[in-house]
Tab-separated table of C-alpha atoms and ligand atoms in Angstrom:
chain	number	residue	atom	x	y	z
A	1	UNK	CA	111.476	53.472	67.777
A	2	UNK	CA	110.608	50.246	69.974
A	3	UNK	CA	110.322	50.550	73.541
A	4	UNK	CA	112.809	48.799	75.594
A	5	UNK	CA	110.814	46.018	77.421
A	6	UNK	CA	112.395	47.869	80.947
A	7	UNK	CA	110.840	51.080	80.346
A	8	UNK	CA	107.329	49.444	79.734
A	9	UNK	CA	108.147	47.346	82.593
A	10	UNK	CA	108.528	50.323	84.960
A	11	UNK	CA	105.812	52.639	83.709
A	12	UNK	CA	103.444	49.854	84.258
A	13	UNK	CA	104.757	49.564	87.720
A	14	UNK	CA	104.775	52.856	88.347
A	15	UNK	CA	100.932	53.237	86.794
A	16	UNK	CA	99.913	50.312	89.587
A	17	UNK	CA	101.635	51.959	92.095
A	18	UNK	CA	99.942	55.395	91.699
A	19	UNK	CA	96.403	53.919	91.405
A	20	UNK	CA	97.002	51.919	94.537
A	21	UNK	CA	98.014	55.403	96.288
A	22	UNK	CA	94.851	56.925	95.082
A	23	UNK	CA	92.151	54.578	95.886
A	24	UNK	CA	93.848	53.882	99.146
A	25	UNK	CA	92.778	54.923	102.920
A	26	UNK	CA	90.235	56.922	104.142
A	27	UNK	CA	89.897	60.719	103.333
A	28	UNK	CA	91.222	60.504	99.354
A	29	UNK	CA	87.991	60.294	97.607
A	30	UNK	CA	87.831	58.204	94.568
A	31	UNK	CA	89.470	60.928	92.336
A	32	UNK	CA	92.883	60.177	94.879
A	33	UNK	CA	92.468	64.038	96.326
A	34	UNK	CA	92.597	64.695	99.562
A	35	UNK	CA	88.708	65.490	101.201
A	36	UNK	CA	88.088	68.339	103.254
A	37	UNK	CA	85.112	68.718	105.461
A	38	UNK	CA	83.841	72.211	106.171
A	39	UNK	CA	81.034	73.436	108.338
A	40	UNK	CA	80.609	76.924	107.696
A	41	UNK	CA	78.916	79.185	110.347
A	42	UNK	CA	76.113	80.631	107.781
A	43	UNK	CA	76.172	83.670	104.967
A	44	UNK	CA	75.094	86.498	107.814
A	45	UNK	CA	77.276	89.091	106.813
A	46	UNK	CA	80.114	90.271	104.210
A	47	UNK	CA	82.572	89.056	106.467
A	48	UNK	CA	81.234	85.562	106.155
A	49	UNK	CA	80.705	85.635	102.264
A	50	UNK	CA	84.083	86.443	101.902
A	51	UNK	CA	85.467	84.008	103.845
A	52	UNK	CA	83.583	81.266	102.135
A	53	UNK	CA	85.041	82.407	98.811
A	54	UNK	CA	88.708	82.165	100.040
A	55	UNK	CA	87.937	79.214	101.563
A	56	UNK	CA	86.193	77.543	98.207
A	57	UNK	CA	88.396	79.032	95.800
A	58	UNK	CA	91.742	78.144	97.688
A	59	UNK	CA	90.220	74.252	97.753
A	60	UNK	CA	89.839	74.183	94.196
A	61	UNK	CA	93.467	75.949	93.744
A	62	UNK	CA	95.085	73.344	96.424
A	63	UNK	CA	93.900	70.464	94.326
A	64	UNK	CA	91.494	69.609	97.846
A	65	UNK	CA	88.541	68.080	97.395
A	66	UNK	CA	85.928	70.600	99.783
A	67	UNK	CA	82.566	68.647	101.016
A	68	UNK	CA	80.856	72.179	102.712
A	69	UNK	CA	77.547	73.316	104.655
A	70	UNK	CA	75.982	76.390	105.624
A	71	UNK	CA	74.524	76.558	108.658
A	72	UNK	CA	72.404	79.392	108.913
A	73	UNK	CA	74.198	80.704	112.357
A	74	UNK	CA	72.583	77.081	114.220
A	75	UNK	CA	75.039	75.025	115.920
A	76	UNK	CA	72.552	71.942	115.850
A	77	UNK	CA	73.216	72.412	112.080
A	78	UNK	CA	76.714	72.441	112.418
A	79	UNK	CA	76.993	69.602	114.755
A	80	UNK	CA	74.963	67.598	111.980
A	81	UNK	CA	77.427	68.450	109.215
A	82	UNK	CA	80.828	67.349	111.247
A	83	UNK	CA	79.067	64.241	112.255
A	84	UNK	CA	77.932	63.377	108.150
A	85	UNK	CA	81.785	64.484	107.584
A	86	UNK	CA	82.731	61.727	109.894
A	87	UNK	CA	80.209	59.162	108.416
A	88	UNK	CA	81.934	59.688	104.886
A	89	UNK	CA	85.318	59.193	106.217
A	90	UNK	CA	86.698	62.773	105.043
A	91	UNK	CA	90.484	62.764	105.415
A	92	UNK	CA	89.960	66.543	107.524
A	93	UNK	CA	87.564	68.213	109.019
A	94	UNK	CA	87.649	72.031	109.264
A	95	UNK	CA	84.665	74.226	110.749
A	96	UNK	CA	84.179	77.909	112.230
A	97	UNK	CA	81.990	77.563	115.599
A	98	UNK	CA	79.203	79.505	115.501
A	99	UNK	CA	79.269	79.655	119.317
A	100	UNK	CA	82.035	79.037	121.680
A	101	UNK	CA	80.275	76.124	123.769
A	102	UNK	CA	79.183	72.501	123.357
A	103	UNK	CA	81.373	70.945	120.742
A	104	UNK	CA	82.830	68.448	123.388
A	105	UNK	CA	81.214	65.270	121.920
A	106	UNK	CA	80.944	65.903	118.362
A	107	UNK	CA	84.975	66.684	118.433
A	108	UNK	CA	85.211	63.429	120.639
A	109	UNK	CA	83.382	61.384	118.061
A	110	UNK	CA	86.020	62.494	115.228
A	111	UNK	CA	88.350	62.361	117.457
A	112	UNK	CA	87.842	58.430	117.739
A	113	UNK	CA	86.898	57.985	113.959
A	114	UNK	CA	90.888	59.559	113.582
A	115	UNK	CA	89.931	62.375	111.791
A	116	UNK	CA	91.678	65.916	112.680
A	117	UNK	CA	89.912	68.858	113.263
A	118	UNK	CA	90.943	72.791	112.250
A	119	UNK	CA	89.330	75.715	113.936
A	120	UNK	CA	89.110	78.515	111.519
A	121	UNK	CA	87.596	82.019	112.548
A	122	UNK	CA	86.149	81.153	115.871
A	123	UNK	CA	87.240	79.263	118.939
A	124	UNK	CA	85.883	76.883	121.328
A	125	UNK	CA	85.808	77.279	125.134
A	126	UNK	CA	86.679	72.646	124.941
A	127	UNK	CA	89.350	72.560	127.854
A	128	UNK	CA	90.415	69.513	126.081
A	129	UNK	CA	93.086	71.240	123.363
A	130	UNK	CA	93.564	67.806	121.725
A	131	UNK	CA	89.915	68.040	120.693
A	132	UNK	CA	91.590	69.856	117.703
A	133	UNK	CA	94.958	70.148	116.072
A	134	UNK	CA	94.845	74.591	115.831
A	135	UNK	CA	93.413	77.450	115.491
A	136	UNK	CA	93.389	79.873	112.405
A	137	UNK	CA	91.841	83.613	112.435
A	138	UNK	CA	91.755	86.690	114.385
A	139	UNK	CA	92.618	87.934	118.295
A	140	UNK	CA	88.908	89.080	118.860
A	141	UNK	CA	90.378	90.847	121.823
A	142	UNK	CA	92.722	92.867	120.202
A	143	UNK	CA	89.936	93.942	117.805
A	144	UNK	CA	88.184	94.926	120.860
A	145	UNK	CA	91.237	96.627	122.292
A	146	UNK	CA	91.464	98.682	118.753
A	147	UNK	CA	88.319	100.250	119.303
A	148	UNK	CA	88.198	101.093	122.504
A	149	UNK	CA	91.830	102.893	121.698
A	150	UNK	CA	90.270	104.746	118.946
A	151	UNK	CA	87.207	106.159	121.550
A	152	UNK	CA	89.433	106.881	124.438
A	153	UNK	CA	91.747	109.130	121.986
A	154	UNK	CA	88.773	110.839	120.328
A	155	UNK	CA	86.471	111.750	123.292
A	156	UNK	CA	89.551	111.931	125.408
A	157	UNK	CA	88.794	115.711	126.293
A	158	UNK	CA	85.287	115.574	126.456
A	159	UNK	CA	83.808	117.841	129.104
A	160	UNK	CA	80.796	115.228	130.384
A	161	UNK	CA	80.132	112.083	130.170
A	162	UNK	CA	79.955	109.752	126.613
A	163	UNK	CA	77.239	107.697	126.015
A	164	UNK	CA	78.042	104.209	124.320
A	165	UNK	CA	75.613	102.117	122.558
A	166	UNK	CA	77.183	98.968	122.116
A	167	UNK	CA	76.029	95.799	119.014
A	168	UNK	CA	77.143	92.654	120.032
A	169	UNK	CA	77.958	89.614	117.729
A	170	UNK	CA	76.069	86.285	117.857
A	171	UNK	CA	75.441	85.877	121.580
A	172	UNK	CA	78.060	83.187	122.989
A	173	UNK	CA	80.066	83.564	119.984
A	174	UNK	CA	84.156	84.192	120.236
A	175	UNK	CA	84.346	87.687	117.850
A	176	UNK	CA	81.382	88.644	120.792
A	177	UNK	CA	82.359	88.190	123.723
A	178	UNK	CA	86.090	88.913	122.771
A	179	UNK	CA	85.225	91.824	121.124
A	180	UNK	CA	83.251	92.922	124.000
A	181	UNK	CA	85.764	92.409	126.429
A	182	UNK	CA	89.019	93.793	124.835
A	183	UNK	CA	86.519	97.410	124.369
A	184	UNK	CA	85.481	97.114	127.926
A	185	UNK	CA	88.989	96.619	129.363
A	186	UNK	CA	90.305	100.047	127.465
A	187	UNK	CA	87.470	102.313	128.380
A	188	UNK	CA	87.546	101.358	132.096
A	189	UNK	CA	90.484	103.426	132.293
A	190	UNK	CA	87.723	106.647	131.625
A	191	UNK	CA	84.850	106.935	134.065
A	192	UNK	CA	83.262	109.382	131.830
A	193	UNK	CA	82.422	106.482	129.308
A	194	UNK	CA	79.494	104.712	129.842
A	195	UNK	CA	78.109	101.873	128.166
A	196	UNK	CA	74.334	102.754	128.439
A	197	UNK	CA	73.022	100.248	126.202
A	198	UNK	CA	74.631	97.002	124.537
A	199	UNK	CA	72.454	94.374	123.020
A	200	UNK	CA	72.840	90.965	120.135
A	201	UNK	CA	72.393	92.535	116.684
A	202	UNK	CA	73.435	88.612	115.545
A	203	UNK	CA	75.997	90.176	113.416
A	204	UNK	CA	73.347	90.950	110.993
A	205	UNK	CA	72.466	94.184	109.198
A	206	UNK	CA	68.856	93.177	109.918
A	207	UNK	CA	68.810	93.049	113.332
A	208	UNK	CA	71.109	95.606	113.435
A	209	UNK	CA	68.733	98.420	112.112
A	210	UNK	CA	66.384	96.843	114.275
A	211	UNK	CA	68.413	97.154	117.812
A	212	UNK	CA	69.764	100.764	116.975
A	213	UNK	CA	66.141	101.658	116.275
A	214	UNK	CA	65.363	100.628	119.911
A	215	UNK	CA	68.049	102.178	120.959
A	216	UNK	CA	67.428	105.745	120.021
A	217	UNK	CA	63.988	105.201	121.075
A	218	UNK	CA	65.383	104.251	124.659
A	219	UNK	CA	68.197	106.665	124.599
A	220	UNK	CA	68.432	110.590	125.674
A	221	UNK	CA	71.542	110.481	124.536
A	222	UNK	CA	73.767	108.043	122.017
A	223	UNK	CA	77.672	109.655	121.552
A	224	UNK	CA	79.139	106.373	119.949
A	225	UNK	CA	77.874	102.925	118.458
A	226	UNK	CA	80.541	100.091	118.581
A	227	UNK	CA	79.489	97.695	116.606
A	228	UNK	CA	81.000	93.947	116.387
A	229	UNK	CA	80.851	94.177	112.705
A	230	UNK	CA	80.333	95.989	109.747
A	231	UNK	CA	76.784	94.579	108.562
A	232	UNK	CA	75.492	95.675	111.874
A	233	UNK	CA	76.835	99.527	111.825
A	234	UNK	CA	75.758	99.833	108.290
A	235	UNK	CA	71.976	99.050	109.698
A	236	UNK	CA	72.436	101.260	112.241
A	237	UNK	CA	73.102	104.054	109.576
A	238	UNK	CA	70.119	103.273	108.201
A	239	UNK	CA	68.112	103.628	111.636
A	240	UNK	CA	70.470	106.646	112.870
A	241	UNK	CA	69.075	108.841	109.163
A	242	UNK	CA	65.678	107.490	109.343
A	243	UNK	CA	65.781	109.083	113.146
A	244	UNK	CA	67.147	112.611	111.657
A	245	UNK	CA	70.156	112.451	112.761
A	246	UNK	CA	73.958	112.123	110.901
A	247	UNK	CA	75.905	109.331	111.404
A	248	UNK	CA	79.602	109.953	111.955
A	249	UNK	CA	78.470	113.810	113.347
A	250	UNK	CA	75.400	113.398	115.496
A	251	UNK	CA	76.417	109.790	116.633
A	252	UNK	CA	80.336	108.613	116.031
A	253	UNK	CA	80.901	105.186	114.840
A	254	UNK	CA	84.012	102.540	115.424
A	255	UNK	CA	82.933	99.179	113.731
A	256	UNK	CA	85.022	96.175	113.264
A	257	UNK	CA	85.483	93.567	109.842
A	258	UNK	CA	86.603	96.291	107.042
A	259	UNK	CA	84.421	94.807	104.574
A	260	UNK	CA	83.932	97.322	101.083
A	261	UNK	CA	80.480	98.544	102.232
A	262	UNK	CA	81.832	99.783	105.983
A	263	UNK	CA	85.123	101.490	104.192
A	264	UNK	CA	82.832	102.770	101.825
A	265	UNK	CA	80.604	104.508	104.630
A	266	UNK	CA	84.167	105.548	106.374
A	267	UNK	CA	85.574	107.456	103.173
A	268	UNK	CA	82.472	109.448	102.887
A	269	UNK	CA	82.047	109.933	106.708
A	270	UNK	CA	79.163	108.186	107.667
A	271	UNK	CA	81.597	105.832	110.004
A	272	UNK	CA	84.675	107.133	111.636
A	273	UNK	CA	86.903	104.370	112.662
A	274	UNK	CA	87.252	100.497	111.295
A	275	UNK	CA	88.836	97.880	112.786
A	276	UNK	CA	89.807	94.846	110.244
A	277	UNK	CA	88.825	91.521	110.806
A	278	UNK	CA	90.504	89.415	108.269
A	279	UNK	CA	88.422	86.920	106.390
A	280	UNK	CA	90.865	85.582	103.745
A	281	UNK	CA	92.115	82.496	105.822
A	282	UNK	CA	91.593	79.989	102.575
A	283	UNK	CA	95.247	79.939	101.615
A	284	UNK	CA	96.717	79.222	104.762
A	285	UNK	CA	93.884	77.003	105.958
A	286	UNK	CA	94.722	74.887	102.782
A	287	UNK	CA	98.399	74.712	103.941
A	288	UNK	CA	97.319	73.512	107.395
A	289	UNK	CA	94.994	70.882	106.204
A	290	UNK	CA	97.720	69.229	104.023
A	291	UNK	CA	100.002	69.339	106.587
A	292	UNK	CA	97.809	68.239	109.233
A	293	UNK	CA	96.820	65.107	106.667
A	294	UNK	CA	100.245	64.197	106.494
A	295	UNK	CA	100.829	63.835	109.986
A	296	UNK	CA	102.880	66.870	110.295
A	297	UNK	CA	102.972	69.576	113.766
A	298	UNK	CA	101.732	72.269	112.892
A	299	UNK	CA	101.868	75.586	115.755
A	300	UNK	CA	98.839	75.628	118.142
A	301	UNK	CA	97.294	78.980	117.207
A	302	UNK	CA	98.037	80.994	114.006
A	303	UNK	CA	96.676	84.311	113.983
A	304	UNK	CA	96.063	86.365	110.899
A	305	UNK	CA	97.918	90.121	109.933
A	306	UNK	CA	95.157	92.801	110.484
A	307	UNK	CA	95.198	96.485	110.256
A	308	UNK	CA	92.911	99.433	111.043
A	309	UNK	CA	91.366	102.199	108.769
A	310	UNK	CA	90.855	105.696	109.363
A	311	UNK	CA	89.007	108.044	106.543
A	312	UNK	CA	92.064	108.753	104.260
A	313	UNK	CA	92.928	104.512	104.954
A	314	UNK	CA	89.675	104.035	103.408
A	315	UNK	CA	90.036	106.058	100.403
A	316	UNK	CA	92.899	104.594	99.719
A	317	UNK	CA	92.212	100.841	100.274
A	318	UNK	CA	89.161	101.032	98.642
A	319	UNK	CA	90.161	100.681	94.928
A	320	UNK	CA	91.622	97.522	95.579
A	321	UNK	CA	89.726	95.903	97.653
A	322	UNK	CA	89.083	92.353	97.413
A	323	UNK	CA	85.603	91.936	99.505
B	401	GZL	C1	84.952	87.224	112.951
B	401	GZL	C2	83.732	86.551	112.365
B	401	GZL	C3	82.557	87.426	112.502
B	401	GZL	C4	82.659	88.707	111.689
B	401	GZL	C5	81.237	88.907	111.312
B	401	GZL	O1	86.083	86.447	112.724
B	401	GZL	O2	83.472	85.333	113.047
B	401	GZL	O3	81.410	86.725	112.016
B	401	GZL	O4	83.191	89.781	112.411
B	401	GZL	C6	80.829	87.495	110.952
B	401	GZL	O5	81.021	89.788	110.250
B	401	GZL	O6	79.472	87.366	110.870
């Protein structure tokens, strides 16, 4: 049957309007989708893979066109990427700092080109908050807080004193000196726990190996490792066997992400206690971006759900385990 001249009319009109929408503005690509920037900390540890896979797979899900960098854990590297994010006129820019300083004049520049910024993961120390529309990820304190709980209930009744070795994140980063801080604040409250050693394992499992090695070479006596993450405590297990001695016996171990590898090690004893750091912030940094591209609030601060795993946790998360 004929079209009706109106109906061609208004599909045309409706075809002009669409293209006109799509090849518009800044930030839209030439596809029409919206462009997100992300500058991604590096690939350091399990934690980080992870994230980058929610973070690329909810892109491609949200219909959002992702422009992203690695940046091997260097902040000159990340600075580089938000500023070639600016220089191609993305419509958002999204990154996870690798340390908590010096992002004053790179957030200033997008600032001025209007582009907004998401935190994800990490924070800045920037006293200017409109520097950035929110944050998305963890309280590193809390995590902090977790572990220290777990020590303080099991060497509660210890006769002498308990000897902490302690492997810090990325020095200057947020999960570091957060994480550092919330354990610190807990065991205060026991003068028989001493920190006796605490030192940057970078968050790798590396350097990890490498610093628990020093350790027990520096060490009379190790009770407890806390590591800041996973990838870190499961070098130390390597360095803690090659030394002759059993991990989650001879030395305990609290750790903190709750990647497969670390709940692995938990379920068959080799760590005691895991603190979960949650890395699947793609969905709801997707949400955020579209929102924050259409002009909408959105809150300040969003932190993410996260739990804590004891052996028999373990065993049972493990089967379905995404990362
Ligand atoms: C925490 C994240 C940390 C993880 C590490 O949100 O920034 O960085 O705990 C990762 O595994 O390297």
């Amino acid at each position: 049957m004929a079209r009706k001249p109106w109906t061609a009319i208004v599909a045309g009109v409706a075809g002009l309007l669409l293209l006109s929408a799509c090849g518009g503005g800044g930030g839209t690509g030439g596809g029409g989708a919206l462009t997100l920037g992300f500058a991604q900390v590096g690939a350091e540890s399990g934690w980080r893979t992870a994230n980058t896979k929610s973070i690329q797979e909810s892109a491609k899900a949200a219909g959002i066109e992702l422009k992203f960098s690695d940046a091997q854990q260097k902040q000159e590297n990340q600075i580089a990427a938000i500023r070639s994010y600016i220089q191609q006129k993305v419509k958002v820019i999204a990154f996870s700092p690798v340390v908590e300083s010096g992002w004053d004049t790179v957030l200033k520049e997008a600032k001025t080109a209007n582009i907004p910024v998401i935190l994800t993961d990490r924070a800045v120390d920037s006293p200017d908050k409109s520097l950035y529309k929110t944050f998305l990820g963890s309280d590193f304190v809390a995590e902090g807080k977790k572990a220290g709980e777990w020590l303080a209930k099991e060497f509660g009744s210890a006769a002498g004193d308990v000897s902490i070795v302690e492997l810090q994140g990325t020095t200057g980063s947020a999960p570091a000196n957060d994480r550092k801080k919330g354990f610190a604040d807990v065991i205060a409250s026991n003068p028989k726990f001493k920190v006796v050693a605490s030192q940057t394992g970078e968050f790798t499992r590396a350097k990890g190996k490498e610093v628990m090695e020093a350790f027990l070479k520096s060490q009379p006596k190790i009770d407890v490792l806390y590591a800041h993450n996973d990838d870190m405590a499961l070098g130390a297990i390597e360095a803690i066997e090659a030394a002759g001695k059993v991990p989650g016996k001879d030395i305990k171990i609290v750790s903190v992400d709750g990647v497969r590898d670390a709940l692995q090690a938990l379920a068959d004893g080799k760590i005691n206690h895991v603190v979960e750091c949650n890395p699947l912030l793609g969905p709801q940094l997707m949400d955020l971006v579209k929102k924050v591209a259409a002009g909408e609030q959105v809150p300040p601060r969003i932190e993410t759900t996260e739990t804590e795993f004891d052996q028999a946790a373990a065993k049972a998360a493990l089967p379905q385990r995404q990362y």
